[in-house]
PDB file of C-alpha atoms in Angstrom:
ATOM      1  CA  MET M   1      70.965  96.353  48.610  1.00  0.00           C
ATOM      2  CA  THR M   2      70.960  99.996  49.684  1.00  0.00           C
ATOM      3  CA  GLY M   3      73.672 101.382  47.373  1.00  0.00           C
ATOM      4  CA  ARG M   4      74.474 100.813  43.732  1.00  0.00           C
ATOM      5  CA  PRO M   5      77.135  98.171  43.096  1.00  0.00           C
ATOM      6  CA  PRO M   6      80.139  99.176  40.939  1.00  0.00           C
ATOM      7  CA  ASN M   7      78.551  97.755  37.785  1.00  0.00           C
ATOM      8  CA  ASP M   8      77.877 100.070  34.835  1.00  0.00           C
ATOM      9  CA  LEU M   9      74.685  98.363  33.707  1.00  0.00           C
ATOM     10  CA  LEU M  10      73.095  98.685  37.143  1.00  0.00           C
ATOM     11  CA  ARG M  11      74.358 102.239  37.604  1.00  0.00           C
ATOM     12  CA  GLN M  12      72.812 103.363  34.321  1.00  0.00           C
ATOM     13  CA  LEU M  13      69.312 102.343  35.403  1.00  0.00           C
ATOM     14  CA  ALA M  14      66.845 105.022  36.418  1.00  0.00           C
ATOM     15  CA  PRO M  15      66.328 105.196  40.228  1.00  0.00           C
ATOM     16  CA  ARG M  16      62.839 103.746  39.987  1.00  0.00           C
ATOM     17  CA  ASP M  17      64.029 100.810  37.914  1.00  0.00           C
ATOM     18  CA  PHE M  18      66.967 100.077  40.207  1.00  0.00           C
ATOM     19  CA  GLU M  19      64.635 100.094  43.208  1.00  0.00           C
ATOM     20  CA  LEU M  20      62.613  97.311  41.567  1.00  0.00           C
ATOM     21  CA  LEU M  21      65.735  95.129  41.483  1.00  0.00           C
ATOM     22  CA  ALA M  22      67.511  96.196  44.679  1.00  0.00           C
ATOM     23  CA  PRO M  23      65.647  93.896  47.145  1.00  0.00           C
ATOM     24  CA  HIS M  24      66.657  90.860  45.061  1.00  0.00           C
ATOM     25  CA  LEU M  25      70.344  91.665  44.511  1.00  0.00           C
ATOM     26  CA  GLN M  26      72.780  89.456  46.419  1.00  0.00           C
ATOM     27  CA  PRO M  27      76.548  90.177  46.448  1.00  0.00           C
ATOM     28  CA  VAL M  28      78.782  87.115  46.225  1.00  0.00           C
ATOM     29  CA  ASP M  29      82.585  86.961  46.352  1.00  0.00           C
ATOM     30  CA  LEU M  30      84.021  84.359  44.000  1.00  0.00           C
ATOM     31  CA  GLU M  31      87.595  83.321  43.254  1.00  0.00           C
ATOM     32  CA  ALA M  32      89.181  83.013  39.827  1.00  0.00           C
ATOM     33  CA  GLY M  33      88.309  79.649  38.329  1.00  0.00           C
ATOM     34  CA  HIS M  34      84.879  79.432  39.958  1.00  0.00           C
ATOM     35  CA  ILE M  35      82.442  77.963  37.445  1.00  0.00           C
ATOM     36  CA  LEU M  36      79.113  79.752  37.306  1.00  0.00           C
ATOM     37  CA  HIS M  37      77.693  77.286  34.799  1.00  0.00           C
ATOM     38  CA  HIS M  38      78.809  74.202  32.935  1.00  0.00           C
ATOM     39  CA  ALA M  39      77.495  73.696  29.415  1.00  0.00           C
ATOM     40  CA  GLY M  40      73.983  72.305  29.742  1.00  0.00           C
ATOM     41  CA  ASP M  41      73.315  73.786  33.189  1.00  0.00           C
ATOM     42  CA  ALA M  42      70.067  75.650  33.777  1.00  0.00           C
ATOM     43  CA  VAL M  43      70.624  79.419  33.911  1.00  0.00           C
ATOM     44  CA  ALA M  44      68.221  80.815  36.483  1.00  0.00           C
ATOM     45  CA  ALA M  45      70.086  83.962  37.588  1.00  0.00           C
ATOM     46  CA  VAL M  46      71.812  87.006  36.136  1.00  0.00           C
ATOM     47  CA  HIS M  47      75.292  87.858  37.497  1.00  0.00           C
ATOM     48  CA  PHE M  48      76.691  91.387  37.395  1.00  0.00           C
ATOM     49  CA  PRO M  49      80.525  91.540  37.683  1.00  0.00           C
ATOM     50  CA  CYS M  50      81.620  94.438  39.882  1.00  0.00           C
ATOM     51  CA  GLY M  51      84.841  96.443  39.832  1.00  0.00           C
ATOM     52  CA  PRO M  52      87.693  94.473  38.234  1.00  0.00           C
ATOM     53  CA  THR M  53      85.877  91.112  38.268  1.00  0.00           C
ATOM     54  CA  LEU M  54      85.870  89.340  34.902  1.00  0.00           C
ATOM     55  CA  VAL M  55      83.793  86.420  33.614  1.00  0.00           C
ATOM     56  CA  SER M  56      84.447  84.486  30.414  1.00  0.00           C
ATOM     57  CA  PHE M  57      82.455  82.155  28.177  1.00  0.00           C
ATOM     58  CA  ALA M  58      84.527  79.123  27.130  1.00  0.00           C
ATOM     59  CA  VAL M  59      83.172  77.126  24.184  1.00  0.00           C
ATOM     60  CA  PRO M  60      84.441  73.529  23.766  1.00  0.00           C
ATOM     61  CA  VAL M  61      86.054  72.494  20.500  1.00  0.00           C
ATOM     62  CA  GLU M  62      87.865  69.356  19.386  1.00  0.00           C
ATOM     63  CA  ASP M  63      90.912  67.899  21.195  1.00  0.00           C
ATOM     64  CA  ASP M  64      89.445  68.793  24.618  1.00  0.00           C
ATOM     65  CA  ARG M  65      90.243  72.466  24.010  1.00  0.00           C
ATOM     66  CA  GLU M  66      88.096  75.492  24.783  1.00  0.00           C
ATOM     67  CA  VAL M  67      87.998  78.878  23.067  1.00  0.00           C
ATOM     68  CA  GLU M  68      86.989  82.071  24.849  1.00  0.00           C
ATOM     69  CA  SER M  69      84.046  83.558  22.961  1.00  0.00           C
ATOM     70  CA  LEU M  70      83.036  86.388  25.294  1.00  0.00           C
ATOM     71  CA  LEU M  71      84.539  88.415  28.131  1.00  0.00           C
ATOM     72  CA  VAL M  72      82.239  90.281  30.527  1.00  0.00           C
ATOM     73  CA  GLY M  73      83.277  92.780  33.172  1.00  0.00           C
ATOM     74  CA  ARG M  74      81.747  95.623  35.097  1.00  0.00           C
ATOM     75  CA  GLU M  75      80.180  97.005  31.903  1.00  0.00           C
ATOM     76  CA  GLY M  76      77.517  94.317  31.790  1.00  0.00           C
ATOM     77  CA  ALA M  77      76.029  91.090  33.015  1.00  0.00           C
ATOM     78  CA  VAL M  78      76.022  87.331  32.496  1.00  0.00           C
ATOM     79  CA  GLY M  79      72.744  85.530  31.902  1.00  0.00           C
ATOM     80  CA  VAL M  80      70.780  88.387  30.338  1.00  0.00           C
ATOM     81  CA  ALA M  81      70.468  86.588  27.004  1.00  0.00           C
ATOM     82  CA  ALA M  82      68.868  83.623  28.775  1.00  0.00           C
ATOM     83  CA  GLY M  83      65.472  85.207  28.200  1.00  0.00           C
ATOM     84  CA  ARG M  84      62.414  85.310  30.384  1.00  0.00           C
ATOM     85  CA  ASN M  85      62.639  81.760  31.690  1.00  0.00           C
ATOM     86  CA  PRO M  86      65.517  79.560  32.877  1.00  0.00           C
ATOM     87  CA  SER M  87      67.388  78.156  29.883  1.00  0.00           C
ATOM     88  CA  LEU M  88      70.447  75.992  29.298  1.00  0.00           C
ATOM     89  CA  ALA M  89      73.985  77.361  29.156  1.00  0.00           C
ATOM     90  CA  TYR M  90      75.704  76.608  25.861  1.00  0.00           C
ATOM     91  CA  SER M  91      79.246  77.200  27.127  1.00  0.00           C
ATOM     92  CA  ARG M  92      81.214  76.933  30.338  1.00  0.00           C
ATOM     93  CA  ILE M  93      80.902  80.258  32.167  1.00  0.00           C
ATOM     94  CA  VAL M  94      83.803  80.823  34.531  1.00  0.00           C
ATOM     95  CA  VAL M  95      85.149  83.630  36.710  1.00  0.00           C
ATOM     96  CA  LYS M  96      88.356  84.759  35.015  1.00  0.00           C
ATOM     97  CA  LEU M  97      89.387  87.378  37.588  1.00  0.00           C
ATOM     98  CA  GLY M  98      87.980  86.872  41.054  1.00  0.00           C
ATOM     99  CA  GLY M  99      86.030  89.463  42.988  1.00  0.00           C
ATOM    100  CA  THR M 100      82.465  90.502  43.701  1.00  0.00           C
ATOM    101  CA  LEU M 101      79.481  89.687  41.530  1.00  0.00           C
ATOM    102  CA  VAL M 102      75.874  90.608  42.246  1.00  0.00           C
ATOM    103  CA  ARG M 103      73.364  87.825  41.685  1.00  0.00           C
ATOM    104  CA  LEU M 104      69.780  88.486  40.580  1.00  0.00           C
ATOM    105  CA  PRO M 105      67.248  85.653  40.147  1.00  0.00           C
ATOM    106  CA  LEU M 106      65.991  85.632  36.573  1.00  0.00           C
ATOM    107  CA  ARG M 107      62.443  85.346  37.864  1.00  0.00           C
ATOM    108  CA  ALA M 108      62.872  88.583  39.861  1.00  0.00           C
ATOM    109  CA  LEU M 109      64.160  90.358  36.747  1.00  0.00           C
ATOM    110  CA  GLU M 110      61.195  89.108  34.742  1.00  0.00           C
ATOM    111  CA  GLN M 111      58.736  90.394  37.358  1.00  0.00           C
ATOM    112  CA  ALA M 112      60.477  93.778  37.476  1.00  0.00           C
ATOM    113  CA  GLN M 113      60.399  94.063  33.694  1.00  0.00           C
ATOM    114  CA  GLN M 114      56.672  93.431  33.729  1.00  0.00           C
ATOM    115  CA  ARG M 115      56.362  96.565  35.876  1.00  0.00           C
ATOM    116  CA  SER M 116      58.737  98.716  33.828  1.00  0.00           C
ATOM    117  CA  ALA M 117      58.977  98.874  30.045  1.00  0.00           C
ATOM    118  CA  ALA M 118      62.120 101.007  30.413  1.00  0.00           C
ATOM    119  CA  LEU M 119      63.827  98.265  32.430  1.00  0.00           C
ATOM    120  CA  GLN M 120      62.905  95.664  29.831  1.00  0.00           C
ATOM    121  CA  GLU M 121      64.277  97.933  27.106  1.00  0.00           C
ATOM    122  CA  ALA M 122      67.567  98.510  28.957  1.00  0.00           C
ATOM    123  CA  PHE M 123      68.310  94.791  29.293  1.00  0.00           C
ATOM    124  CA  SER M 124      67.164  94.092  25.739  1.00  0.00           C
ATOM    125  CA  ARG M 125      69.609  96.694  24.450  1.00  0.00           C
ATOM    126  CA  TYR M 126      72.436  95.245  26.513  1.00  0.00           C
ATOM    127  CA  ALA M 127      71.662  91.752  25.164  1.00  0.00           C
ATOM    128  CA  ASP M 128      71.976  93.252  21.677  1.00  0.00           C
ATOM    129  CA  CYS M 129      75.439  94.575  22.588  1.00  0.00           C
ATOM    130  CA  GLN M 130      76.522  91.206  23.932  1.00  0.00           C
ATOM    131  CA  PHE M 131      75.337  89.495  20.752  1.00  0.00           C
ATOM    132  CA  ALA M 132      77.294  92.032  18.699  1.00  0.00           C
ATOM    133  CA  GLN M 133      80.439  91.147  20.642  1.00  0.00           C
ATOM    134  CA  LEU M 134      79.885  87.449  19.952  1.00  0.00           C
ATOM    135  CA  LEU M 135      79.447  88.085  16.220  1.00  0.00           C
ATOM    136  CA  GLN M 136      82.528  90.291  16.058  1.00  0.00           C
ATOM    137  CA  ASN M 137      84.645  87.757  17.954  1.00  0.00           C
ATOM    138  CA  ALA M 138      83.581  85.042  15.528  1.00  0.00           C
ATOM    139  CA  ALA M 139      84.618  87.216  12.585  1.00  0.00           C
ATOM    140  CA  CYS M 140      87.852  88.190  14.343  1.00  0.00           C
ATOM    141  CA  ASN M 141      88.838  84.566  14.953  1.00  0.00           C
ATOM    142  CA  ALA M 142      88.326  83.800  11.272  1.00  0.00           C
ATOM    143  CA  ALA M 143      89.969  86.865   9.739  1.00  0.00           C
ATOM    144  CA  HIS M 144      92.756  88.190  11.957  1.00  0.00           C
ATOM    145  CA  PRO M 145      96.221  86.819  12.801  1.00  0.00           C
ATOM    146  CA  ILE M 146      97.222  85.719  16.281  1.00  0.00           C
ATOM    147  CA  GLU M 147      99.217  88.866  17.074  1.00  0.00           C
ATOM    148  CA  GLN M 148      96.261  91.151  16.399  1.00  0.00           C
ATOM    149  CA  ARG M 149      93.851  88.962  18.347  1.00  0.00           C
ATOM    150  CA  ALA M 150      96.213  88.687  21.314  1.00  0.00           C
ATOM    151  CA  ALA M 151      96.579  92.465  21.458  1.00  0.00           C
ATOM    152  CA  LYS M 152      92.801  92.819  21.224  1.00  0.00           C
ATOM    153  CA  TRP M 153      92.114  90.432  24.137  1.00  0.00           C
ATOM    154  CA  ILE M 154      94.764  92.014  26.360  1.00  0.00           C
ATOM    155  CA  ILE M 155      93.404  95.504  25.698  1.00  0.00           C
ATOM    156  CA  SER M 156      89.861  94.265  26.314  1.00  0.00           C
ATOM    157  CA  ALA M 157      90.853  92.843  29.701  1.00  0.00           C
ATOM    158  CA  GLN M 158      92.799  95.995  30.616  1.00  0.00           C
ATOM    159  CA  GLU M 159      89.838  98.248  29.817  1.00  0.00           C
ATOM    160  CA  ARG M 160      87.558  96.211  32.037  1.00  0.00           C
ATOM    161  CA  ILE M 161      89.805  95.948  35.105  1.00  0.00           C
ATOM    162  CA  GLY M 162      91.203  99.464  34.789  1.00  0.00           C
ATOM    163  CA  ARG M 163      94.894  98.803  35.367  1.00  0.00           C
ATOM    164  CA  ALA M 164      97.998  97.958  33.353  1.00  0.00           C
ATOM    165  CA  GLU M 165      98.814  94.744  35.230  1.00  0.00           C
ATOM    166  CA  ILE M 166      96.478  91.987  34.108  1.00  0.00           C
ATOM    167  CA  PRO M 167      96.319  88.712  36.062  1.00  0.00           C
ATOM    168  CA  LEU M 168      96.493  86.594  32.939  1.00  0.00           C
ATOM    169  CA  THR M 169      98.697  83.537  32.444  1.00  0.00           C
ATOM    170  CA  HIS M 170     100.045  82.265  29.133  1.00  0.00           C
ATOM    171  CA  GLU M 171      97.673  79.310  29.425  1.00  0.00           C
ATOM    172  CA  GLN M 172      94.671  81.604  29.921  1.00  0.00           C
ATOM    173  CA  LEU M 173      95.671  83.754  26.959  1.00  0.00           C
ATOM    174  CA  ALA M 174      96.018  80.575  24.895  1.00  0.00           C
ATOM    175  CA  GLY M 175      92.423  79.718  25.814  1.00  0.00           C
ATOM    176  CA  MET M 176      91.260  83.153  24.673  1.00  0.00           C
ATOM    177  CA  LEU M 177      93.006  82.676  21.350  1.00  0.00           C
ATOM    178  CA  GLY M 178      92.170  78.998  20.844  1.00  0.00           C
ATOM    179  CA  VAL M 179      95.832  78.019  20.400  1.00  0.00           C
ATOM    180  CA  SER M 180      98.395  75.966  22.309  1.00  0.00           C
ATOM    181  CA  ARG M 181     100.179  77.428  25.326  1.00  0.00           C
ATOM    182  CA  SER M 182     103.512  77.350  23.488  1.00  0.00           C
ATOM    183  CA  TYR M 183     102.029  79.368  20.628  1.00  0.00           C
ATOM    184  CA  ALA M 184     100.647  81.972  23.042  1.00  0.00           C
ATOM    185  CA  SER M 185     104.023  82.144  24.780  1.00  0.00           C
ATOM    186  CA  ARG M 186     105.751  82.900  21.480  1.00  0.00           C
ATOM    187  CA  VAL M 187     103.369  85.784  20.861  1.00  0.00           C
ATOM    188  CA  ILE M 188     104.030  87.155  24.355  1.00  0.00           C
ATOM    189  CA  GLN M 189     107.779  86.857  23.834  1.00  0.00           C
ATOM    190  CA  MET M 190     107.468  88.842  20.616  1.00  0.00           C
ATOM    191  CA  PHE M 191     105.647  91.641  22.453  1.00  0.00           C
ATOM    192  CA  LYS M 192     108.261  91.520  25.221  1.00  0.00           C
ATOM    193  CA  ALA M 193     111.103  91.825  22.700  1.00  0.00           C
ATOM    194  CA  ARG M 194     109.477  95.014  21.413  1.00  0.00           C
ATOM    195  CA  ARG M 195     109.089  96.320  24.993  1.00  0.00           C
ATOM    196  CA  ILE M 196     105.320  96.450  24.626  1.00  0.00           C
ATOM    197  CA  LEU M 197     104.610  93.931  27.384  1.00  0.00           C
ATOM    198  CA  ALA M 198     106.387  92.486  30.398  1.00  0.00           C
ATOM    199  CA  THR M 199     105.442  89.429  32.402  1.00  0.00           C
ATOM    200  CA  ARG M 200     105.295  88.728  36.094  1.00  0.00           C
ATOM    201  CA  ARG M 201     104.276  85.542  37.822  1.00  0.00           C
ATOM    202  CA  GLY M 202     100.698  84.914  36.747  1.00  0.00           C
ATOM    203  CA  ALA M 203     100.317  88.353  35.144  1.00  0.00           C
ATOM    204  CA  ILE M 204     100.959  90.420  32.016  1.00  0.00           C
ATOM    205  CA  LEU M 205     102.062  94.064  32.374  1.00  0.00           C
ATOM    206  CA  ILE M 206     101.366  96.576  29.612  1.00  0.00           C
ATOM    207  CA  LEU M 207     104.433  98.797  29.130  1.00  0.00           C
ATOM    208  CA  ASP M 208     103.403 100.639  25.956  1.00  0.00           C
ATOM    209  CA  ALA M 209      99.622 100.875  25.598  1.00  0.00           C
ATOM    210  CA  ALA M 210      99.812 102.923  22.383  1.00  0.00           C
ATOM    211  CA  ALA M 211     102.056 100.367  20.668  1.00  0.00           C
ATOM    212  CA  LEU M 212      99.818  97.513  21.801  1.00  0.00           C
ATOM    213  CA  ASP M 213      96.750  99.315  20.481  1.00  0.00           C
ATOM    214  CA  ALA M 214      98.493  99.882  17.150  1.00  0.00           C
ATOM    215  CA  ARG M 215      99.025  96.128  16.783  1.00  0.00           C
ATOM    216  CA  ALA M 216      95.456  95.190  17.702  1.00  0.00           C
ATOM    217  CA  CYS M 217      92.634  94.726  15.218  1.00  0.00           C
ATOM    218  CA  CYS M 218      89.721  97.162  15.224  1.00  0.00           C
ATOM    219  CA  CYS M 219      87.157  94.650  16.517  1.00  0.00           C
ATOM    220  CA  ASN M 220      86.975  96.121  20.035  1.00  0.00           C
ATOM    221  CA  ASP M 221      86.441  99.609  18.598  1.00  0.00           C
ATOM    222  CA  TRP M 222      83.622  98.486  16.329  1.00  0.00           C
ATOM    223  CA  VAL M 223      81.813  96.728  19.181  1.00  0.00           C
ATOM    224  CA  LYS M 224      82.235  99.734  21.479  1.00  0.00           C
ATOM    225  CA  LYS M 225      80.913 102.069  18.784  1.00  0.00           C
ATOM    226  CA  HIS M 226      77.846  99.895  18.292  1.00  0.00           C
ATOM    227  CA  CYS M 227      77.196  99.618  22.035  1.00  0.00           C
ATOM    228  CA  ASP M 228      77.653 103.361  22.558  1.00  0.00           C
ATOM    229  CA  GLU M 229      75.031 103.965  19.882  1.00  0.00           C
ATOM    230  CA  VAL M 230      72.610 101.336  21.220  1.00  0.00           C
ATOM    231  CA  LEU M 231      72.931 102.208  24.901  1.00  0.00           C
ATOM    232  CA  GLY M 232      73.202 105.910  24.160  1.00  0.00           C
ATOM    233  CA  ALA M 233      69.901 105.721  22.317  1.00  0.00           C
ATOM    234  CA  ALA M 234      68.407 104.125  25.421  1.00  0.00           C
ATOM    235  CA  SER M 235      69.645 107.028  27.566  1.00  0.00           C
ATOM    236  CA  ALA M 236      68.245 109.526  25.083  1.00  0.00           C
ATOM    237  CA  ASP M 237      64.877 107.769  25.096  1.00  0.00           C
ATOM    238  CA  GLY M 238      64.859 107.843  28.874  1.00  0.00           C
TER     239      GLY M 238
END
């Protein structure tokens, strides 16, 4: 690729480090619902969501349900935590909001990291941030009520796609929360009654971002603070 894709992780790399990756980057356009990996699949490539594209990690639980454990947008990448060699996906990794992703063979990343300690450090720090998000989501699911968690997920999606209208159905929100569709619908109706949200076909519209933020837990803020410190330290070192 000749230009930098609209992905924050790639755009933060030093020019020399990006040039090591550029010949191996392949843009792919994928629709919502496209499965990057099933649980147990070999992960041999890193995918960088671009622009408003979103990818989620869905972990199976009992009763044939899945719970969203991680949401990745243009701020990061999918597959970084796989390590230096192809490994097995633990969860189903699916495109939540369709668009462009940039694919990088894991082997090409490994070779580039062997040539640049700074590149290896940048991806190691991002993997730390992704792990922090997983830990915080686990704590959030255990400690916070549905209303707070719903507000958190909606804000998280809005921040990544950059607009108030989020292509998110009640069923998809239910998957993020690990509850039934009817339960998720009741939460949405409560927000609608307070004129915080509105719904359109296949989408949720944020009417009052400040009120929604006030009803969310602080988990997103804590993860962002940690990542700002970790990635900011990387920029300072560079």
